[in-house]
JSON list of C-alpha atoms in Angstrom, two decimals:
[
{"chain": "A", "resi": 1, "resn": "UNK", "atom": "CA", "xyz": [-88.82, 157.22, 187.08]},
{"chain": "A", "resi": 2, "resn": "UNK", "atom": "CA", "xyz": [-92.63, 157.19, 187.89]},
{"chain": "A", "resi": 3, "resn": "UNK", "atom": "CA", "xyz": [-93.61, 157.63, 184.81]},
{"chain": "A", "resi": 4, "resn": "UNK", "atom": "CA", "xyz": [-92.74, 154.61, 182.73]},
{"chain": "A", "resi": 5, "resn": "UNK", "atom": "CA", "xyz": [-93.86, 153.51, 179.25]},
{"chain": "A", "resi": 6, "resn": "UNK", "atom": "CA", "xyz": [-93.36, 149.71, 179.08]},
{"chain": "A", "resi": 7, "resn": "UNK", "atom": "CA", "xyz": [-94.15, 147.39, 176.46]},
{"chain": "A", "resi": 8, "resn": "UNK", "atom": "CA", "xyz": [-93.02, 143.99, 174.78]},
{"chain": "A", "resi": 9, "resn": "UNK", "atom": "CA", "xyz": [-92.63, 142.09, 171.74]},
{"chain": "A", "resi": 10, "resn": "UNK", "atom": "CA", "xyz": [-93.04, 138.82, 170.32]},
{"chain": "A", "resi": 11, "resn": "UNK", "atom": "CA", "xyz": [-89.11, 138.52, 170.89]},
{"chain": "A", "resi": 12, "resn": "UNK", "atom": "CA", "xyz": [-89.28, 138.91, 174.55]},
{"chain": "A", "resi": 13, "resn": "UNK", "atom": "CA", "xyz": [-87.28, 142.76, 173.73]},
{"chain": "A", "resi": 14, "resn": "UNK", "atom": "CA", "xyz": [-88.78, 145.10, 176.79]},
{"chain": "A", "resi": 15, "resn": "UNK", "atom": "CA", "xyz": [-89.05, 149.10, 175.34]},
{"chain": "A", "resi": 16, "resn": "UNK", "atom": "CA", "xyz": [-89.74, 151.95, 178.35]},
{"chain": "A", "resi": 17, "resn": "UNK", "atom": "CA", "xyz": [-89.77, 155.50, 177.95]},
{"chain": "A", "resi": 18, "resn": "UNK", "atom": "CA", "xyz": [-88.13, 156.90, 181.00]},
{"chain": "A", "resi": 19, "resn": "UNK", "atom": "CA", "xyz": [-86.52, 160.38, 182.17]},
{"chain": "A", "resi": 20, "resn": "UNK", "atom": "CA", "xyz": [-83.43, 161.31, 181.83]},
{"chain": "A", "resi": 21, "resn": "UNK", "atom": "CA", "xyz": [-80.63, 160.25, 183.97]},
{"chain": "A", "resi": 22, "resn": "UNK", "atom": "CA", "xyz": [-78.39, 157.32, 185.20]},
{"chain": "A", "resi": 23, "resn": "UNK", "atom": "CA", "xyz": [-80.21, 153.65, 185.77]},
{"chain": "A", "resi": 24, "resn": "UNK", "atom": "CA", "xyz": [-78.93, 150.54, 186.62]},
{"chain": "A", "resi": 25, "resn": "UNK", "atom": "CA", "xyz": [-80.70, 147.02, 184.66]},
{"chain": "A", "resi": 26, "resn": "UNK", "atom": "CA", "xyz": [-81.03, 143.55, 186.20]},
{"chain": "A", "resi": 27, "resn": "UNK", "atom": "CA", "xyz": [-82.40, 140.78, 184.63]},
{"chain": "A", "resi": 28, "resn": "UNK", "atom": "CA", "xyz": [-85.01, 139.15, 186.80]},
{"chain": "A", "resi": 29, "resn": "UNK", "atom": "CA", "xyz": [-86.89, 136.49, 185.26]},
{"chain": "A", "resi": 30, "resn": "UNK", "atom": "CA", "xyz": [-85.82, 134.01, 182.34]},
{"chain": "A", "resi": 31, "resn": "UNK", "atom": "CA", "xyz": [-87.46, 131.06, 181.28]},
{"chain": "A", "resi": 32, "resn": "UNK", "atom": "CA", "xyz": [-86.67, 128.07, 183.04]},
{"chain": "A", "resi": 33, "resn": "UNK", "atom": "CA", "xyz": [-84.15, 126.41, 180.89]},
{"chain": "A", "resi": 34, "resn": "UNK", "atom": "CA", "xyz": [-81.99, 129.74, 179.89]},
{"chain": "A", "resi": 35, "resn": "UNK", "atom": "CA", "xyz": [-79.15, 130.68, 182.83]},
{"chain": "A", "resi": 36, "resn": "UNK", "atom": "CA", "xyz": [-79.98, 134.12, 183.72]},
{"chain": "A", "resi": 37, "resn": "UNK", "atom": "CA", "xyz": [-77.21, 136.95, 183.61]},
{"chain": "A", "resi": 38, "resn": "UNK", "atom": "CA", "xyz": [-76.71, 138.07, 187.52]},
{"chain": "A", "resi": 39, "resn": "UNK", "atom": "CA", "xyz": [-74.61, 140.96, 185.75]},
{"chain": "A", "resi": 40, "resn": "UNK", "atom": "CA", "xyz": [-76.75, 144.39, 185.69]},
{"chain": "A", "resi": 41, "resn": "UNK", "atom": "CA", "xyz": [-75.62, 147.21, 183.50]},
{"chain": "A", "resi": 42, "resn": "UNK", "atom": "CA", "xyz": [-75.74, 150.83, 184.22]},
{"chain": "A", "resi": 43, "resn": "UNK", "atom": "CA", "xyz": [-76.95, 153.35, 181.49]},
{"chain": "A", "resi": 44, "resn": "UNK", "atom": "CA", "xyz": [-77.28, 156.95, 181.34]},
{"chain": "A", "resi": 45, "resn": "UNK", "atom": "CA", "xyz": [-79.88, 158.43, 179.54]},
{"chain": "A", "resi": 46, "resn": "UNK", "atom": "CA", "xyz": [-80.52, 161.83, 177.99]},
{"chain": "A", "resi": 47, "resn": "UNK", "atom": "CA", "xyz": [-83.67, 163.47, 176.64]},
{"chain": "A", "resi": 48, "resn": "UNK", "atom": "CA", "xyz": [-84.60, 162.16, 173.07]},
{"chain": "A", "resi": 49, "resn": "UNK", "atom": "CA", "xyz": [-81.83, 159.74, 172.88]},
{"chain": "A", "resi": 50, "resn": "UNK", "atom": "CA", "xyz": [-82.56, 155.97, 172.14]},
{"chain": "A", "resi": 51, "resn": "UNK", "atom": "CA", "xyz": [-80.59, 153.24, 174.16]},
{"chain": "A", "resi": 52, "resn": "UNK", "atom": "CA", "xyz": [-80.11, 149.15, 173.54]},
{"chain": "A", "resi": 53, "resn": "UNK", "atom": "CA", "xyz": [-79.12, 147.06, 176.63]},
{"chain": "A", "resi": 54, "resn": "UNK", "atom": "CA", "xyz": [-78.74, 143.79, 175.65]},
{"chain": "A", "resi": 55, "resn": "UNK", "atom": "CA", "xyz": [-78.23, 140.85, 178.43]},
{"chain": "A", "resi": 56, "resn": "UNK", "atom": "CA", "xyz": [-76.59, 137.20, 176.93]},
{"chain": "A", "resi": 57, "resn": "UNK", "atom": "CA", "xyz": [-78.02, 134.05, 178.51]},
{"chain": "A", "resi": 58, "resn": "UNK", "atom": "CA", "xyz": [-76.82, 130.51, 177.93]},
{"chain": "A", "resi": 59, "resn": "UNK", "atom": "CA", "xyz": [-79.28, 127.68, 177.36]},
{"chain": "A", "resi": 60, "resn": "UNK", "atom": "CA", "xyz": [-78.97, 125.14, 180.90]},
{"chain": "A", "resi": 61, "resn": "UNK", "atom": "CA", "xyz": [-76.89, 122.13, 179.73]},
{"chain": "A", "resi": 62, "resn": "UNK", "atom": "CA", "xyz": [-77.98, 118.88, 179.56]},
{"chain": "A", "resi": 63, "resn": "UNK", "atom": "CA", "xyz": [-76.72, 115.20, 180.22]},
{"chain": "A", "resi": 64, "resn": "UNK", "atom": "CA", "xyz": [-77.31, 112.25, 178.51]},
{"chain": "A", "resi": 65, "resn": "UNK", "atom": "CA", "xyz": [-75.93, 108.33, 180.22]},
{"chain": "A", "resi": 66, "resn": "UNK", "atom": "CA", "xyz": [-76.42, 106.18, 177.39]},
{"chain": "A", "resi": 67, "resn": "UNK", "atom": "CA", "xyz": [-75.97, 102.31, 178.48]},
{"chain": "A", "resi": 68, "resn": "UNK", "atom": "CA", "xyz": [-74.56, 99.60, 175.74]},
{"chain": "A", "resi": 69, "resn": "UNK", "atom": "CA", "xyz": [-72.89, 96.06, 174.48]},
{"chain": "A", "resi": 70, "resn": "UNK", "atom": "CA", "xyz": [-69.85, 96.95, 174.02]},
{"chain": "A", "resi": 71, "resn": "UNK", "atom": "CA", "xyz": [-70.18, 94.45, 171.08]},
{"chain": "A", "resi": 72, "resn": "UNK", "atom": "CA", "xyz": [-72.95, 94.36, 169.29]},
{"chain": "A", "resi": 73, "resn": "UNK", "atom": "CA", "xyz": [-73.68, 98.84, 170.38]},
{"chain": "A", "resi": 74, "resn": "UNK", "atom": "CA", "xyz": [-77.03, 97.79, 171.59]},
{"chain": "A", "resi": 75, "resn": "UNK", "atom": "CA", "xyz": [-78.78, 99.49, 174.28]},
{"chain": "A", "resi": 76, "resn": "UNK", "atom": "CA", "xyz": [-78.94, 98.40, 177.64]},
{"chain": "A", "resi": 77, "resn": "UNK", "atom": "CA", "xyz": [-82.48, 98.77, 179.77]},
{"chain": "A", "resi": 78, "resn": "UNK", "atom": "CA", "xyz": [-82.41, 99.46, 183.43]},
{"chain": "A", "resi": 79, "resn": "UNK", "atom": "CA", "xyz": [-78.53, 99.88, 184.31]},
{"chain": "A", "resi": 80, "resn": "UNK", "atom": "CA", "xyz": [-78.71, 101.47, 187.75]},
{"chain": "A", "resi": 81, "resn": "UNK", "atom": "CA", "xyz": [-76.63, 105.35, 187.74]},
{"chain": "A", "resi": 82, "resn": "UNK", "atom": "CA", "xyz": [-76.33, 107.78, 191.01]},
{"chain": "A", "resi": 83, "resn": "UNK", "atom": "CA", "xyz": [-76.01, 111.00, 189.57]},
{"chain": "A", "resi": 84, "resn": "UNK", "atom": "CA", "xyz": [-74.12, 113.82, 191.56]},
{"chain": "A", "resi": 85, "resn": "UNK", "atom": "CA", "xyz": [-73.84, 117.55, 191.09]},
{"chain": "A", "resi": 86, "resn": "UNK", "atom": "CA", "xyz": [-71.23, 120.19, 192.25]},
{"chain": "A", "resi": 87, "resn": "UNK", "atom": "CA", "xyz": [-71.75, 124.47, 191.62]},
{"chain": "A", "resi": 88, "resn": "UNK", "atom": "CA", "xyz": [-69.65, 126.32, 190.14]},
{"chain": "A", "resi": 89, "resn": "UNK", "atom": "CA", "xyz": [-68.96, 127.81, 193.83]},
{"chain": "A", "resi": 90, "resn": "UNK", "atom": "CA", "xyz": [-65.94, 125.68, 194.60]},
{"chain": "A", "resi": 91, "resn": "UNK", "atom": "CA", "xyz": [-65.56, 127.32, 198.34]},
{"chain": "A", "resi": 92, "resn": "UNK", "atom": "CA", "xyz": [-69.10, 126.29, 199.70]},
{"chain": "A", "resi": 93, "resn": "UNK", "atom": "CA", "xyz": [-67.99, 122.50, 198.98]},
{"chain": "A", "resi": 94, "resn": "UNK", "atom": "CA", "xyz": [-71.73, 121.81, 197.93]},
{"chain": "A", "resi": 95, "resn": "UNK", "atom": "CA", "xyz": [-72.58, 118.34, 196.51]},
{"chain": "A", "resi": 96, "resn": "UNK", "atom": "CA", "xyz": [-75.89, 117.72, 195.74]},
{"chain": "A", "resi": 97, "resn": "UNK", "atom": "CA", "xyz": [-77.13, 114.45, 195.01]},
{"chain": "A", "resi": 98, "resn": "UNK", "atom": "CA", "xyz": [-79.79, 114.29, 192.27]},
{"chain": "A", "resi": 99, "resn": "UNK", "atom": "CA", "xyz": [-80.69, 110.67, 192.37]},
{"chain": "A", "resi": 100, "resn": "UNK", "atom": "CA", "xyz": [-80.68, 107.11, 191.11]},
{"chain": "A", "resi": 101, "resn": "UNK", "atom": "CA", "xyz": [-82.05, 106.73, 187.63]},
{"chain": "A", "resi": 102, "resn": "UNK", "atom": "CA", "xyz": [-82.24, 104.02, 185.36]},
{"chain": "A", "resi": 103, "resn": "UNK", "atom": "CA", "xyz": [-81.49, 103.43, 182.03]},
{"chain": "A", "resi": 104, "resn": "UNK", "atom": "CA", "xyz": [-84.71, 103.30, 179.89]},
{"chain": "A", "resi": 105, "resn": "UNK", "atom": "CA", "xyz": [-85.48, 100.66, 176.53]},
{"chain": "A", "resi": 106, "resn": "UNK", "atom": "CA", "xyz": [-83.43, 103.00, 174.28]},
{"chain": "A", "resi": 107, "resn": "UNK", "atom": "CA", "xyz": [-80.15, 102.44, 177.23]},
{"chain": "A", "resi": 108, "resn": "UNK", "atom": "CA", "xyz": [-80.91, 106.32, 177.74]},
{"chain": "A", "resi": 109, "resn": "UNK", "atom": "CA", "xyz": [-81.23, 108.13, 181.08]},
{"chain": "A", "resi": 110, "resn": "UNK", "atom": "CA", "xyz": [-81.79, 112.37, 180.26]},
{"chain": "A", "resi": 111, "resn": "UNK", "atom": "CA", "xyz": [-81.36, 114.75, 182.53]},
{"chain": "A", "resi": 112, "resn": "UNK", "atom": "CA", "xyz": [-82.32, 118.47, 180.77]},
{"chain": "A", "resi": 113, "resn": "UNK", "atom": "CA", "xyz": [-82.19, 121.92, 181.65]},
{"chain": "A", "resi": 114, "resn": "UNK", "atom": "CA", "xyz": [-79.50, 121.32, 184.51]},
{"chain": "A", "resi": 115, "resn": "UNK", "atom": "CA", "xyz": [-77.24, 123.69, 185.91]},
{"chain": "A", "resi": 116, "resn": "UNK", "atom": "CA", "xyz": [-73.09, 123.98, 184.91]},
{"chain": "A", "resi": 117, "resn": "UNK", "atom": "CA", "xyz": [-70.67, 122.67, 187.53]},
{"chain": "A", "resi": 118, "resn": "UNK", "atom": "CA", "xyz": [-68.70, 119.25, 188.18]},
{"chain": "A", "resi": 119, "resn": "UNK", "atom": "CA", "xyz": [-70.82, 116.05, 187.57]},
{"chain": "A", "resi": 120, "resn": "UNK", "atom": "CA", "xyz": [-70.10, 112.47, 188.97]},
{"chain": "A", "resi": 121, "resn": "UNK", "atom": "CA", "xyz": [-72.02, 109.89, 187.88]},
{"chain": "A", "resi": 122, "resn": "UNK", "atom": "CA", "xyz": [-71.46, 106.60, 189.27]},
{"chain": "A", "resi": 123, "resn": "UNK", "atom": "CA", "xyz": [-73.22, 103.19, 187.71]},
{"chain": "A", "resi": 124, "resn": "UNK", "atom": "CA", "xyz": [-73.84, 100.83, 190.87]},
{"chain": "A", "resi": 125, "resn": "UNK", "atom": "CA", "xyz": [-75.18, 98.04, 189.36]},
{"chain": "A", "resi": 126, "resn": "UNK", "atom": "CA", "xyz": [-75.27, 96.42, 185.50]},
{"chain": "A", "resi": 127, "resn": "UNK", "atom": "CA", "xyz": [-78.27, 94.99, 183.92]},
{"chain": "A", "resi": 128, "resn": "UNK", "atom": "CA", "xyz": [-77.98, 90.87, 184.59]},
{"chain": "A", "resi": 129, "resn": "UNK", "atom": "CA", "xyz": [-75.07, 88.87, 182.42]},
{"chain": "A", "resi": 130, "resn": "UNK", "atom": "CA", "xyz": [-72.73, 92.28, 182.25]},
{"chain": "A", "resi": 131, "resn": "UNK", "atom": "CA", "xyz": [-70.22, 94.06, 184.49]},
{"chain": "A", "resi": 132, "resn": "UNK", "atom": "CA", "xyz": [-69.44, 97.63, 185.57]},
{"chain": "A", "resi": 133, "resn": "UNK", "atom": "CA", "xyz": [-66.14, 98.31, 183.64]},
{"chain": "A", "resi": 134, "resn": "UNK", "atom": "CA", "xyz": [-63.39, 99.56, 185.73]},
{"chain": "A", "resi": 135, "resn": "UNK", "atom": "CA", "xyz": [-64.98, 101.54, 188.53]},
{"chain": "A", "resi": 136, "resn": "UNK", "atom": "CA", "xyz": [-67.73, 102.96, 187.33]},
{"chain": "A", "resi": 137, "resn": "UNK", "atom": "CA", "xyz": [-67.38, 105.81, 188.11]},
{"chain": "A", "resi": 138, "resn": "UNK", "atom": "CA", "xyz": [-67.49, 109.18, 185.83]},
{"chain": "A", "resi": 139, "resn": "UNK", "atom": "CA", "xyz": [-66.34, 112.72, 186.27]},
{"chain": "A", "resi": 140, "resn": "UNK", "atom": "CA", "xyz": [-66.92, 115.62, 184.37]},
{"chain": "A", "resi": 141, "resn": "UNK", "atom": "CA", "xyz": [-67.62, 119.81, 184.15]},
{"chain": "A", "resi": 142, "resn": "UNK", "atom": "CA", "xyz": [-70.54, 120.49, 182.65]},
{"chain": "A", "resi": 143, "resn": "UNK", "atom": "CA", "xyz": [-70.46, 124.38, 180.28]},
{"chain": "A", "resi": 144, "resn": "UNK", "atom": "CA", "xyz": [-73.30, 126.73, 180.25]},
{"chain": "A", "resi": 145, "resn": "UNK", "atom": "CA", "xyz": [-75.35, 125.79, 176.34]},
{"chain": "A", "resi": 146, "resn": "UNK", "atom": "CA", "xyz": [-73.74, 122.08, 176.08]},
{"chain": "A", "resi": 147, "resn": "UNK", "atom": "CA", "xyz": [-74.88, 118.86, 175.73]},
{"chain": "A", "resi": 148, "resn": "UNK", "atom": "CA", "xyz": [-72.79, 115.90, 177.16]},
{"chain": "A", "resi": 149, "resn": "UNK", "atom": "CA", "xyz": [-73.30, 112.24, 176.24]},
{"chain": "A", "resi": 150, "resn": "UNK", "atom": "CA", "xyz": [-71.80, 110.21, 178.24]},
{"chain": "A", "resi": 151, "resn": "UNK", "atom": "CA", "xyz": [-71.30, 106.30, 176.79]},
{"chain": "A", "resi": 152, "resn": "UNK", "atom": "CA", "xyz": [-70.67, 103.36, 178.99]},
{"chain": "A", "resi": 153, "resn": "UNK", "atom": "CA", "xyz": [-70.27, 100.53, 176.96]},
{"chain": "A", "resi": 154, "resn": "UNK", "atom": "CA", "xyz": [-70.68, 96.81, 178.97]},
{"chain": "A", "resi": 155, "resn": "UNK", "atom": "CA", "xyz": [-68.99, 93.57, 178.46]},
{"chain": "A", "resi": 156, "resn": "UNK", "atom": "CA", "xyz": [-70.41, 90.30, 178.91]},
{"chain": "A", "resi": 157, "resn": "UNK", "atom": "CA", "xyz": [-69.36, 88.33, 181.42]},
{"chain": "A", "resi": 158, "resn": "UNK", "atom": "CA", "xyz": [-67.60, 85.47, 180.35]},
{"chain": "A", "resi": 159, "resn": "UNK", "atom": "CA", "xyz": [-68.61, 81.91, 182.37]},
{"chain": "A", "resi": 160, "resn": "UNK", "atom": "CA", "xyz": [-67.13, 78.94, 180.81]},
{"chain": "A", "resi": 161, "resn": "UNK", "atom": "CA", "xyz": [-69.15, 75.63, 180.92]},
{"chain": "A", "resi": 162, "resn": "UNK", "atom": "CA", "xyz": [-68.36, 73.74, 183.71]},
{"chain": "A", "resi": 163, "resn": "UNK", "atom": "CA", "xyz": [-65.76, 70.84, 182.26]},
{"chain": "A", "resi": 164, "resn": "UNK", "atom": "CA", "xyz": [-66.52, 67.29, 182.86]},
{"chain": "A", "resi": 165, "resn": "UNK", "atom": "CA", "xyz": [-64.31, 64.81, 183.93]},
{"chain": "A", "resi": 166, "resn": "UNK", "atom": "CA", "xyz": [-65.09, 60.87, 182.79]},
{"chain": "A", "resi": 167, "resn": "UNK", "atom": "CA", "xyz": [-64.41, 58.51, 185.44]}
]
């Protein structure tokens, strides 16, 4: 079709004017935190007759570590996480790692507009007078348009006074 009418509204909806005949539609470009559809749809098309192709896209997820006393439910600041990511693509094997972060004034460490697939995060070290509860380490899918909070709650360590003996 060389001659095409295009144009666009506020709501991102794309109208052409084409000729008739059979067409295949890919989306191409999304904004950064939508997942785009890698689906394309055929249509067929005759003279005078309107058409709606509509493609779905899911919002990227996004993780949330949030750090705290598992007694009073007061944040921790700068818990040390390694964050991991798998695809969706379970026969490449790919693990990427995405970093060490840690734990702001609010116990919060947010990661947005990430993609779906198997998360690990692993805490490697606790902020000073708590411990790392169990191993430490967390495992998880992530869905196209969720949210996940993740909460690691810390206990104290516990040092008893040293006892003295009287001689």
């Amino acid at each position: 079709a060389s001659d095409v009418y295009k144009r666009q509204d506020s709501e991102g909806r794309a109208f052409l004017e084409v000729d008739p005949g059979s067409y295949e539609i890919s989306e191409v470009n999304v904004p950064s935190n939508v997942i785009i559809s890698e689906i394309p749809q055929t249509i067929s098309l005759e003279a005078g007759v309107t058409r709606t192709v509509r493609f779905f896209n899911a919002v990227k997820p996004s993780l949330t570590v949030i750090k705290r006393n598992s007694i009073t439910q007061d944040p921790l600041e700068n818990a040390r996480f390694h964050i991991y990511y798998a695809s969706d693509n379970t026969t490449t094997g790919e693990i990427n790692d995405l970093g060490t972060y840690y734990t702001d004034s609010s116990g919060r460490i947010t990661l947005t507009d990430i993609n779906r697939g198997w998360y690990k995060v692993v805490e490697e070290e606790s902020p000073t007078g708590f411990s790392i509860q169990d191993d430490g380490v967390y495992e998880f899918y992530l869905e196209a348009g969720a949210s996940k909070e993740l909460v690691v709650d810390l206990s104290l360590i516990h040092i008893s006074e040293p006892t003295r003996l009287q001689l």
